[in-house]
Coordinates of C-alpha atoms and ligand atoms in Angstrom, one line a residue:
M1 CA 6.4 -6.5 -53.7
T2 CA 9.8 -8.0 -53.4
T3 CA 10.8 -9.3 -50.0
T4 CA 13.1 -12.2 -50.3
T5 CA 16.1 -10.3 -51.7
K6 CA 16.3 -7.7 -49.0
D7 CA 18.7 -7.8 -46.1
Y8 CA 16.6 -7.7 -43.0
S9 CA 19.4 -8.1 -40.6
K10 CA 19.4 -4.4 -39.9
Y11 CA 15.8 -4.5 -38.6
F12 CA 15.4 -7.9 -37.4
Q13 CA 17.3 -10.0 -34.9
P14 CA 15.5 -13.3 -35.1
P15 CA 14.2 -14.3 -31.7
S16 CA 16.4 -17.0 -30.4
Y17 CA 15.3 -19.6 -27.9
K18 CA 18.9 -20.4 -27.0
D19 CA 19.6 -16.8 -26.0
A20 CA 16.3 -16.5 -24.1
K21 CA 17.3 -19.5 -21.9
K22 CA 20.6 -17.8 -21.1
R23 CA 18.6 -14.9 -19.7
G24 CA 20.9 -12.7 -17.8
K25 CA 20.7 -10.0 -15.2
E26 CA 21.0 -7.1 -17.7
D27 CA 19.2 -4.0 -16.5
V28 CA 15.6 -3.4 -17.4
Q29 CA 15.1 0.2 -18.3
V30 CA 12.0 2.0 -17.4
L31 CA 11.4 4.7 -20.0
Y32 CA 9.1 7.6 -19.2
D33 CA 9.5 9.8 -22.3
F34 CA 7.1 8.1 -24.7
A35 CA 5.4 10.5 -27.1
I36 CA 3.8 10.3 -30.5
P37 CA 6.3 12.2 -32.8
E38 CA 4.9 15.6 -33.6
E39 CA 5.1 15.0 -37.3
L40 CA 2.9 11.9 -37.0
S41 CA 0.1 13.4 -34.8
R42 CA -2.1 13.9 -37.8
F43 CA -0.8 11.0 -39.9
G44 CA -4.0 9.0 -39.6
E45 CA -6.5 11.8 -40.2
G46 CA -9.3 10.6 -42.5
K47 CA -8.1 7.0 -42.2
R48 CA -9.5 4.0 -40.3
Y49 CA -7.9 1.1 -38.5
M50 CA -9.0 -2.4 -37.4
I51 CA -7.2 -4.6 -34.9
R52 CA -8.0 -8.3 -34.5
T53 CA -6.9 -9.7 -31.2
Y54 CA -6.1 -13.4 -30.5
G55 CA -4.9 -14.8 -27.2
C56 CA -4.9 -13.7 -23.6
Q57 CA -5.8 -10.6 -21.7
M58 CA -2.2 -9.4 -22.1
N59 CA -2.8 -9.3 -25.8
E60 CA -6.2 -7.6 -25.4
H61 CA -4.6 -5.0 -23.3
D62 CA -1.7 -4.5 -25.8
S63 CA -4.4 -3.9 -28.4
E64 CA -5.9 -1.2 -26.2
T65 CA -2.5 0.4 -26.2
M66 CA -2.1 0.2 -30.0
K67 CA -5.6 1.6 -30.4
G68 CA -4.6 4.5 -28.1
M69 CA -1.6 5.2 -30.2
L70 CA -3.5 5.0 -33.5
E71 CA -6.2 7.4 -32.3
A72 CA -3.6 9.8 -31.0
M73 CA -2.3 9.8 -34.6
G74 CA -5.8 10.7 -35.9
Y75 CA -7.0 7.3 -37.0
A76 CA -10.6 6.3 -36.4
S77 CA -11.7 2.7 -35.7
T78 CA -13.8 0.5 -37.8
D79 CA -15.2 -3.1 -37.6
D80 CA -15.4 -3.4 -41.3
K81 CA -12.3 -4.7 -43.0
Y82 CA -13.4 -3.2 -46.3
E83 CA -13.3 0.2 -44.8
A84 CA -10.0 -0.2 -43.0
D85 CA -6.7 1.5 -44.2
V86 CA -4.7 -0.4 -41.5
I87 CA -5.4 -3.9 -40.3
L88 CA -3.3 -5.3 -37.5
L89 CA -3.5 -9.0 -36.4
N90 CA -2.3 -9.2 -32.8
T91 CA -1.4 -12.8 -32.6
C92 CA -1.1 -15.6 -30.0
A93 CA 1.3 -18.5 -30.1
I94 CA 0.2 -20.6 -27.2
R95 CA -1.2 -23.6 -29.1
E96 CA -1.0 -24.6 -32.7
N97 CA -4.7 -23.9 -33.3
A98 CA -4.2 -20.3 -32.3
E99 CA -1.5 -20.0 -35.0
D100 CA -3.6 -21.8 -37.6
K101 CA -6.4 -19.2 -37.2
V102 CA -3.9 -16.4 -37.9
F103 CA -2.5 -18.0 -41.0
G104 CA -6.0 -18.7 -42.2
E105 CA -6.9 -15.1 -41.7
L106 CA -3.8 -14.0 -43.6
G107 CA -4.9 -16.1 -46.5
H108 CA -8.4 -14.5 -46.5
L109 CA -6.9 -11.0 -46.4
K110 CA -4.8 -11.6 -49.5
S111 CA -7.6 -10.8 -51.9
L112 CA -8.5 -7.7 -50.0
K113 CA -4.9 -6.5 -50.2
T114 CA -5.0 -7.1 -54.0
E115 CA -8.2 -5.0 -54.2
K116 CA -6.8 -2.3 -52.0
P117 CA -3.1 -2.0 -52.5
N118 CA -2.9 0.9 -50.1
L119 CA -4.1 -1.1 -47.2
V120 CA -1.4 -1.7 -44.6
L121 CA -1.6 -5.2 -43.3
G122 CA 0.4 -5.8 -40.1
V123 CA 1.2 -8.8 -37.9
C124 CA 2.2 -8.3 -34.3
G125 CA 1.9 -10.1 -30.9
C126 CA 3.4 -13.4 -29.8
M127 CA 3.7 -15.1 -33.1
S128 CA 6.0 -12.5 -34.5
Q129 CA 8.4 -13.3 -31.6
E130 CA 8.7 -16.9 -32.8
E131 CA 11.8 -18.2 -34.6
G132 CA 10.0 -19.8 -37.5
V133 CA 7.0 -17.5 -38.0
V134 CA 8.7 -14.4 -39.4
S135 CA 10.5 -16.4 -42.1
R136 CA 7.3 -18.2 -43.0
I137 CA 5.5 -14.9 -43.5
L138 CA 8.4 -13.5 -45.4
T139 CA 8.3 -16.3 -47.9
K140 CA 4.6 -17.4 -48.0
H141 CA 2.6 -14.3 -47.1
Q142 CA 4.3 -11.5 -49.0
H143 CA 1.2 -9.4 -49.0
V144 CA 1.9 -8.6 -45.3
D145 CA 3.4 -5.1 -45.0
L146 CA 4.6 -5.0 -41.5
I147 CA 5.7 -7.4 -38.7
F148 CA 6.6 -6.2 -35.3
G149 CA 7.0 -7.9 -31.9
T150 CA 5.8 -7.7 -28.4
H151 CA 8.8 -5.6 -27.2
N152 CA 8.4 -2.8 -29.7
I153 CA 4.7 -1.9 -29.6
H154 CA 5.7 1.6 -28.7
R155 CA 7.4 1.9 -32.1
L156 CA 4.0 1.4 -33.9
P157 CA 3.6 5.1 -35.1
K158 CA 7.1 5.1 -36.7
L159 CA 6.7 1.6 -38.1
L160 CA 3.4 2.5 -39.7
Q161 CA 4.9 5.5 -41.3
D162 CA 7.7 3.2 -42.7
A163 CA 5.2 0.7 -43.9
Y164 CA 3.3 3.3 -45.9
Y165 CA 6.4 4.5 -47.7
A166 CA 8.4 1.3 -48.0
K167 CA 8.2 -0.9 -51.0
E168 CA 9.2 -3.9 -49.0
M169 CA 7.9 -5.6 -45.9
V170 CA 8.9 -3.7 -42.8
V171 CA 10.1 -6.1 -40.1
E172 CA 11.1 -5.1 -36.6
V173 CA 11.3 -7.8 -34.0
W174 CA 13.5 -7.4 -31.0
S175 CA 14.8 -10.5 -29.3
K176 CA 16.2 -8.4 -26.4
E177 CA 14.4 -9.0 -23.2
G178 CA 12.4 -5.8 -23.3
D179 CA 12.2 -2.6 -21.4
I180 CA 9.2 -1.1 -19.6
I181 CA 7.7 1.8 -21.5
E182 CA 5.4 4.0 -19.4
N183 CA 2.9 6.7 -20.5
M184 CA 1.7 5.1 -23.7
P185 CA -1.9 6.1 -24.5
K186 CA -4.6 3.5 -24.0
K187 CA -8.1 3.2 -25.4
R188 CA -10.2 1.6 -22.7
E189 CA -13.9 0.9 -23.1
G190 CA -16.7 0.0 -20.7
M191 CA -16.4 -0.1 -17.0
K192 CA -13.6 -2.6 -16.6
A193 CA -9.9 -1.9 -17.0
W194 CA -6.8 -3.9 -17.3
V195 CA -3.5 -2.8 -15.8
N196 CA -0.2 -4.4 -16.4
I197 CA 1.8 -4.9 -13.3
M198 CA 4.6 -6.9 -14.9
Y199 CA 5.7 -8.2 -18.2
G200 CA 7.3 -11.5 -19.3
C201 CA 7.8 -14.8 -17.6
D202 CA 10.9 -16.6 -16.2
K203 CA 9.2 -19.8 -15.3
F204 CA 10.0 -21.8 -18.4
C205 CA 7.4 -24.5 -17.9
T206 CA 8.6 -27.0 -20.5
Y207 CA 5.5 -26.9 -22.7
C208 CA 5.2 -23.1 -22.9
I209 CA 6.2 -20.6 -25.5
V210 CA 5.4 -17.4 -23.4
P211 CA 8.9 -16.9 -21.7
Y212 CA 10.3 -16.7 -25.3
T213 CA 7.6 -14.5 -26.8
R214 CA 7.3 -12.1 -23.9
G215 CA 10.8 -11.8 -22.6
K216 CA 12.0 -11.9 -19.0
E217 CA 10.0 -11.1 -15.9
R218 CA 10.1 -7.4 -15.2
S219 CA 7.9 -5.5 -12.8
R220 CA 6.5 -2.0 -13.3
R221 CA 7.4 0.4 -10.4
P222 CA 4.7 0.4 -7.7
E223 CA 4.3 4.1 -7.9
D224 CA 3.5 3.9 -11.6
V225 CA 0.9 1.0 -11.1
I226 CA -0.7 2.9 -8.2
A227 CA -0.9 6.1 -10.1
E228 CA -2.6 4.4 -13.0
V229 CA -5.2 2.6 -10.8
R230 CA -5.9 6.0 -9.0
E231 CA -6.5 7.6 -12.3
L232 CA -8.9 4.8 -13.4
A233 CA -10.8 5.3 -10.1
R234 CA -11.0 9.0 -10.9
Q235 CA -12.4 8.2 -14.3
G236 CA -15.1 6.1 -12.7
F237 CA -14.0 2.6 -13.7
K238 CA -15.8 -0.1 -11.6
E239 CA -13.3 -2.9 -11.9
V240 CA -9.6 -3.2 -12.4
T241 CA -7.8 -6.5 -13.3
L242 CA -4.0 -6.5 -12.6
L243 CA -2.2 -8.4 -15.3
G244 CA 0.9 -10.5 -15.5
Q245 CA 1.8 -14.0 -16.7
N246 CA 2.7 -14.7 -13.1
V247 CA 1.6 -11.9 -10.8
N248 CA 3.0 -13.6 -7.7
A249 CA 6.5 -13.0 -9.0
Y250 CA 5.8 -9.2 -8.9
G251 CA 8.7 -7.3 -7.4
K252 CA 11.2 -10.2 -7.3
D253 CA 13.3 -8.3 -9.8
F254 CA 13.5 -5.0 -7.7
E255 CA 17.0 -4.6 -6.4
D256 CA 16.4 -1.4 -4.5
I257 CA 13.2 -2.1 -2.6
D258 CA 11.6 -5.1 -0.9
Y259 CA 8.1 -4.9 -2.2
R260 CA 6.1 -7.8 -3.5
F261 CA 2.7 -8.6 -4.8
G262 CA 1.1 -8.8 -1.3
D263 CA 2.4 -5.3 -0.7
L264 CA 1.0 -4.0 -3.9
M265 CA -2.4 -5.5 -3.3
D266 CA -2.4 -4.0 0.2
D267 CA -1.7 -0.6 -1.3
I268 CA -4.2 -0.9 -4.2
R269 CA -7.1 -2.1 -2.0
K270 CA -7.1 1.4 -0.4
I271 CA -7.9 2.9 -3.7
D272 CA -11.6 3.6 -4.4
I273 CA -12.3 1.0 -7.1
P274 CA -15.2 -1.3 -6.2
R275 CA -13.5 -4.5 -7.5
I276 CA -9.9 -5.5 -7.9
R277 CA -8.9 -8.8 -9.7
F278 CA -5.6 -10.2 -10.8
T279 CA -4.5 -12.9 -13.2
T280 CA -2.6 -15.2 -13.4
S281 CA -1.0 -16.5 -10.3
H282 CA 1.5 -19.3 -10.3
P283 CA 1.1 -21.5 -7.2
R284 CA 4.8 -21.5 -6.6
D285 CA 5.2 -17.8 -5.6
F286 CA 1.9 -17.6 -3.7
D287 CA 3.1 -16.5 -0.3
D288 CA 1.5 -16.2 3.1
H289 CA 1.6 -12.4 3.1
L290 CA -0.5 -12.3 -0.1
I291 CA -3.0 -14.7 1.4
E292 CA -3.2 -12.5 4.5
V293 CA -3.8 -9.4 2.4
L294 CA -6.4 -11.1 0.1
A295 CA -8.3 -12.3 3.2
K296 CA -9.0 -8.6 4.1
G297 CA -11.6 -8.7 1.3
G298 CA -13.3 -5.4 0.6
N299 CA -12.6 -4.5 -3.0
L300 CA -10.2 -7.5 -3.3
V301 CA -12.7 -10.1 -4.7
E302 CA -12.8 -13.7 -3.4
H303 CA -11.8 -15.3 -6.7
I304 CA -8.4 -16.8 -7.4
H305 CA -7.3 -18.2 -10.8
L306 CA -4.7 -20.8 -9.8
P307 CA -3.5 -22.9 -12.7
V308 CA -2.6 -26.4 -11.7
Q309 CA -1.9 -28.0 -15.1
S310 CA -1.9 -31.6 -13.8
G311 CA -2.7 -33.5 -10.6
S312 CA 0.2 -35.8 -11.0
T313 CA 3.5 -34.9 -9.3
E314 CA 5.4 -36.9 -12.0
V315 CA 3.8 -34.9 -14.8
L316 CA 4.3 -31.6 -12.9
K317 CA 7.9 -32.5 -12.6
K318 CA 8.2 -33.1 -16.4
M319 CA 6.4 -29.8 -16.9
S320 CA 8.9 -28.1 -14.6
R321 CA 6.1 -26.5 -12.6
K322 CA 8.2 -26.7 -9.4
Y323 CA 5.5 -27.9 -7.1
T324 CA 4.0 -31.3 -6.2
R325 CA 0.4 -32.3 -6.1
E326 CA 0.7 -32.2 -2.3
Q327 CA 2.2 -28.7 -2.2
Y328 CA -0.6 -27.5 -4.4
L329 CA -3.3 -29.0 -2.3
E330 CA -1.6 -27.6 0.8
L331 CA -1.7 -24.1 -0.7
V332 CA -5.4 -24.6 -1.7
A333 CA -6.2 -25.6 1.9
K334 CA -4.3 -22.6 3.3
I335 CA -6.2 -20.3 1.0
K336 CA -9.6 -21.8 1.9
R337 CA -8.8 -21.5 5.6
A338 CA -8.0 -17.8 5.2
I339 CA -10.8 -17.0 2.7
P340 CA -13.6 -19.5 3.4
N341 CA -15.8 -18.2 0.6
V342 CA -13.1 -18.2 -2.0
V343 CA -13.9 -19.3 -5.6
L344 CA -11.0 -21.1 -7.3
T345 CA -10.6 -21.6 -11.1
T346 CA -7.7 -23.2 -13.0
D347 CA -6.0 -24.2 -16.2
I348 CA -5.3 -27.9 -17.0
I349 CA -3.4 -29.6 -19.8
V350 CA -4.2 -33.2 -20.8
G351 CA -2.1 -35.5 -22.9
F352 CA 1.3 -34.1 -21.9
P353 CA 4.1 -36.4 -23.3
G354 CA 4.1 -39.7 -21.4
E355 CA 0.9 -39.0 -19.3
T356 CA -0.4 -42.4 -18.3
E357 CA -4.1 -43.2 -17.5
E358 CA -3.2 -43.3 -13.8
Q359 CA -1.6 -39.9 -14.0
F360 CA -4.6 -38.5 -15.8
E361 CA -6.8 -40.0 -13.1
E362 CA -4.8 -38.1 -10.5
T363 CA -5.8 -34.9 -12.3
L364 CA -9.5 -36.0 -12.1
S365 CA -9.2 -36.8 -8.4
L366 CA -7.5 -33.4 -7.7
V367 CA -10.2 -31.6 -9.5
K368 CA -12.8 -33.3 -7.3
E369 CA -10.8 -32.5 -4.2
V370 CA -10.3 -28.8 -4.9
R371 CA -13.8 -28.3 -6.4
Y372 CA -13.0 -25.6 -8.9
D373 CA -15.9 -23.4 -9.9
S374 CA -14.6 -23.5 -13.5
A375 CA -11.5 -24.3 -15.5
Y376 CA -9.9 -23.8 -18.9
T377 CA -8.8 -27.2 -20.2
F378 CA -6.5 -27.9 -23.1
I379 CA -5.0 -30.7 -25.1
Y380 CA -1.3 -30.5 -25.1
S381 CA 0.1 -28.8 -28.2
P382 CA 3.8 -29.1 -28.9
R383 CA 5.5 -25.7 -29.4
E384 CA 8.7 -25.8 -31.5
G385 CA 11.8 -24.9 -29.5
T386 CA 10.3 -25.7 -26.1
P387 CA 11.9 -28.5 -24.1
A388 CA 8.6 -30.6 -24.2
A389 CA 8.6 -30.5 -28.0
A390 CA 11.7 -32.7 -27.8
M391 CA 9.8 -35.3 -25.7
A392 CA 7.9 -37.9 -27.7
D393 CA 4.3 -36.7 -28.2
D394 CA 3.2 -40.2 -27.6
I395 CA -0.5 -40.0 -26.5
P396 CA -2.8 -40.9 -29.4
E397 CA -5.1 -38.1 -30.5
D398 CA -8.3 -40.1 -29.6
V399 CA -6.9 -40.8 -26.1
K400 CA -6.2 -37.0 -25.6
K401 CA -9.7 -36.1 -26.8
D402 CA -11.3 -38.8 -24.5
R403 CA -9.3 -37.4 -21.5
L404 CA -10.4 -33.9 -22.3
L405 CA -14.1 -35.0 -22.4
R406 CA -13.9 -36.9 -19.2
L407 CA -12.2 -34.0 -17.5
N408 CA -14.7 -31.5 -18.7
D409 CA -17.6 -33.8 -17.6
A410 CA -16.1 -33.9 -14.1
L411 CA -15.6 -30.1 -14.1
N412 CA -19.0 -29.4 -15.4
E413 CA -20.7 -31.4 -12.7
I414 CA -18.7 -29.6 -10.0
S415 CA -19.5 -26.1 -11.6
R416 CA -23.2 -27.1 -11.7
E417 CA -23.2 -28.1 -8.1
A418 CA -21.3 -25.0 -7.1
N419 CA -23.9 -22.8 -8.9
E420 CA -26.7 -24.8 -7.5
R421 CA -25.7 -23.8 -4.0
L422 CA -26.5 -20.2 -5.0
R423 CA -30.1 -20.9 -5.8
G424 CA -32.3 -18.5 -4.0
Q425 CA -29.4 -16.4 -2.8
V426 CA -28.8 -12.7 -3.5
V427 CA -25.6 -11.9 -5.4
E428 CA -23.9 -8.6 -6.2
V429 CA -23.7 -8.1 -10.0
L430 CA -21.8 -5.5 -12.0
V431 CA -24.1 -5.0 -15.0
E432 CA -22.0 -5.1 -18.2
G433 CA -24.6 -4.9 -21.0
E434 CA -27.4 -6.6 -22.9
S435 CA -27.2 -10.3 -22.9
K436 CA -25.5 -11.5 -26.1
N437 CA -28.3 -14.0 -27.1
N438 CA -31.3 -12.0 -25.8
P439 CA -31.3 -8.2 -26.0
D440 CA -34.3 -8.2 -23.6
M441 CA -32.0 -9.5 -20.8
L442 CA -29.1 -7.8 -19.1
S443 CA -25.9 -9.6 -18.1
G444 CA -23.2 -9.0 -15.6
R445 CA -20.7 -10.7 -13.3
T446 CA -20.6 -11.5 -9.7
R447 CA -17.5 -10.8 -7.5
A448 CA -16.4 -14.3 -8.3
N449 CA -16.8 -13.5 -12.0
K450 CA -19.8 -15.7 -12.5
L451 CA -22.1 -14.7 -15.4
V452 CA -25.7 -13.8 -14.5
H453 CA -28.6 -13.0 -16.8
F454 CA -31.6 -11.1 -15.6
Q455 CA -34.3 -8.8 -16.8
G456 CA -34.0 -5.1 -16.0
P457 CA -33.9 -1.5 -17.5
K458 CA -30.9 -0.6 -19.7
E459 CA -30.1 2.3 -17.3
L460 CA -28.6 -0.3 -15.0
I461 CA -25.7 -0.9 -17.4
G462 CA -22.5 0.1 -15.6
E463 CA -24.1 -0.2 -12.1
F464 CA -24.0 -2.7 -9.3
V465 CA -27.3 -4.4 -8.5
H466 CA -28.5 -7.2 -6.3
V467 CA -29.9 -10.2 -8.1
T468 CA -31.6 -13.3 -6.7
V469 CA -30.4 -16.5 -8.4
T470 CA -33.4 -18.4 -9.7
E471 CA -31.9 -20.8 -12.2
P472 CA -28.3 -21.9 -11.7
M473 CA -26.9 -23.5 -14.8
T474 CA -23.4 -24.9 -15.5
W475 CA -21.8 -21.8 -17.1
Y476 CA -24.2 -19.1 -16.1
M477 CA -27.1 -18.3 -13.8
K478 CA -30.4 -16.7 -14.4
G479 CA -31.8 -14.4 -11.8
E480 CA -34.3 -11.6 -10.9
L481 CA -33.5 -8.2 -9.7
A482 CA -33.8 -8.0 -5.9
G483 CA -34.5 -4.8 -4.0
A484 CA -31.5 -2.5 -3.7
D485 CA -31.4 -3.1 0.1
A486 CA -31.4 -6.9 -0.2
P487 CA -28.3 -8.1 1.5
A488 CA -25.8 -9.9 -0.8
A489 CA -24.8 -13.4 0.1
A490 CA -21.3 -14.0 1.3
N491 CA -20.4 -16.6 -1.2
M492 CA -20.8 -15.1 -4.7
Ligands
SAH1 N1 1.0 -17.7 -17.1 C1 -0.1 -18.4 -17.0 C2 -0.5 -19.2 -18.3 C3 -0.6 -18.5 -19.5 S1 -1.0 -19.6 -20.9 C4 0.1 -19.4 -15.9 O1 1.2 -20.0 -15.8 O2 -0.8 -19.6 -15.2 C5 -2.6 -20.1 -20.4 C6 -2.7 -21.6 -20.3 O3 -2.5 -22.2 -21.6 C7 -1.7 -22.3 -19.4 O4 -2.1 -22.2 -18.1 C8 -1.7 -23.7 -19.9 O5 -2.8 -24.5 -19.3 C9 -2.1 -23.6 -21.4 N2 -0.9 -23.9 -22.3 C10 0.2 -23.3 -22.3 N3 1.1 -23.9 -23.2 C11 0.4 -24.9 -23.7 C12 0.6 -25.9 -24.7 N4 1.8 -26.0 -25.3 N5 -0.3 -26.8 -25.0 C13 -1.5 -26.7 -24.4 N6 -1.9 -25.8 -23.5 C14 -0.9 -24.9 -23.1
SF4_2 FE1 4.0 -20.3 -19.4 FE2 4.6 -21.4 -17.1 FE3 5.2 -18.8 -17.6 FE4 2.6 -19.6 -17.3 S1 4.3 -19.7 -15.7 S2 3.5 -18.2 -18.9 S3 2.6 -21.6 -18.2 S4 6.1 -20.6 -18.6
F3S3 FE1 -1.0 -16.2 -26.4 FE2 1.0 -14.5 -26.0 FE3 -1.0 -14.5 -24.3 S1 1.2 -16.7 -26.6 S2 -1.7 -16.6 -24.4 S3 -1.0 -14.0 -26.5 S4 1.2 -14.2 -23.9

């Protein structure tokens, strides 16, 4: 396969960080006319696909869309890479180790590609939107057949056809800010469904690659979101998670209507879906109306993921988070007043450039003050092209690791205590399946998304049950089925 001699400029506008920062007001188009081209509707007959997904829920959901398109083309799925005719890696760029995994996998797949030259190997997702990654693949991983970005997923059927017939690598990455494509098929499994409410991010936190890989903030029209959730209710889904990098910015980009995330939640809670979640919320756009709506409860669960990143105002400023420690704590207090049984979780980065021991201790003290039920914690990873990558990454690796350990110790103690308070209480659990480590047990999640293992008949999978917590642990709880009429505790 020759790749380096070809002129890719026709297909590929390299994503440009400089242009992304100049993000303008150009119109976002909402396109309703998506369809699999007639001539491709049987293209995948007799063939199998496999998609490997890295990264966040956004990527997981994009994979569901790609699966939907592939199955509409006649492809069947497989978990066995030796059986697959198409393998897609849906990649994540958030930290260096996420990228390392993908490059490692590309290395492994090289021999498979040599054995099966007709295999189509594609790379999509956030890494393909990065400046340096496409050229690295073009030069070092020439066994890749197809690269496409996050803005042109809807082009997959056509790109796949091109990849089958092209002698060279097919590359289509759009650096434009992205449109909204409605009506793409989606393959959802189980009882829980994701629904995008918005795409992109305009926050430009200085460490973060997402605003560049996902384009500008753009909200789906409320009527389209509501219609999708209604349809999921009709299909019998038990839980819907509304997705956006920053759901609280929902609607800010509408010019014709004044309709924000609080309004959307207020409309969606009237739909007959037992549980509605959302992720992720940025503290900055969390307004009073939203808190008022969430306090209505019902199918709006009392769990809020509210990433703080750091407990130090100085560090927050360097991260460009646009709130102070005090403002964050004030928001938490307001939320707790309105929703007394709320469960808060968060994301935290340690070892951001210049973070002093005192500043790190401010994060520790904030964690103890807020009392998160759980948290995702990360060591800062410089991302090329972001403003923080130009700051000296001056915290020694062993100090970063030590801070992560100390933070996790503090968080684990709090999680354990929070779960301990549930000992003997009855919680409502949506039964998701057999427990991963013990097929004799079932597992499910509470309204606050806590994992519960208990013994029960398989027929309960997909149902809501009441479980008495008998053994609270740090990351999960063990319990026993309670009678159907046992009242569930308020704080779950
Ligand atoms: N939009 C979400 C975050 C998505 S990324 C939000 O703002 O809440 C998920 C998490 O990854 C972030 O909250 C942050 O804690 C972490 N993260 C992002 N960039 C990172 C980097 N360069 N190094 C380490 N962690 C990072
Ligand atoms: Fe990244 Fe910040 Fe946007 Fe979250 S809000 S995706 S951390 S830039
Ligand atoms: Fe990763 Fe892209 Fe999500 S960088 S975290 S997959 S938005």
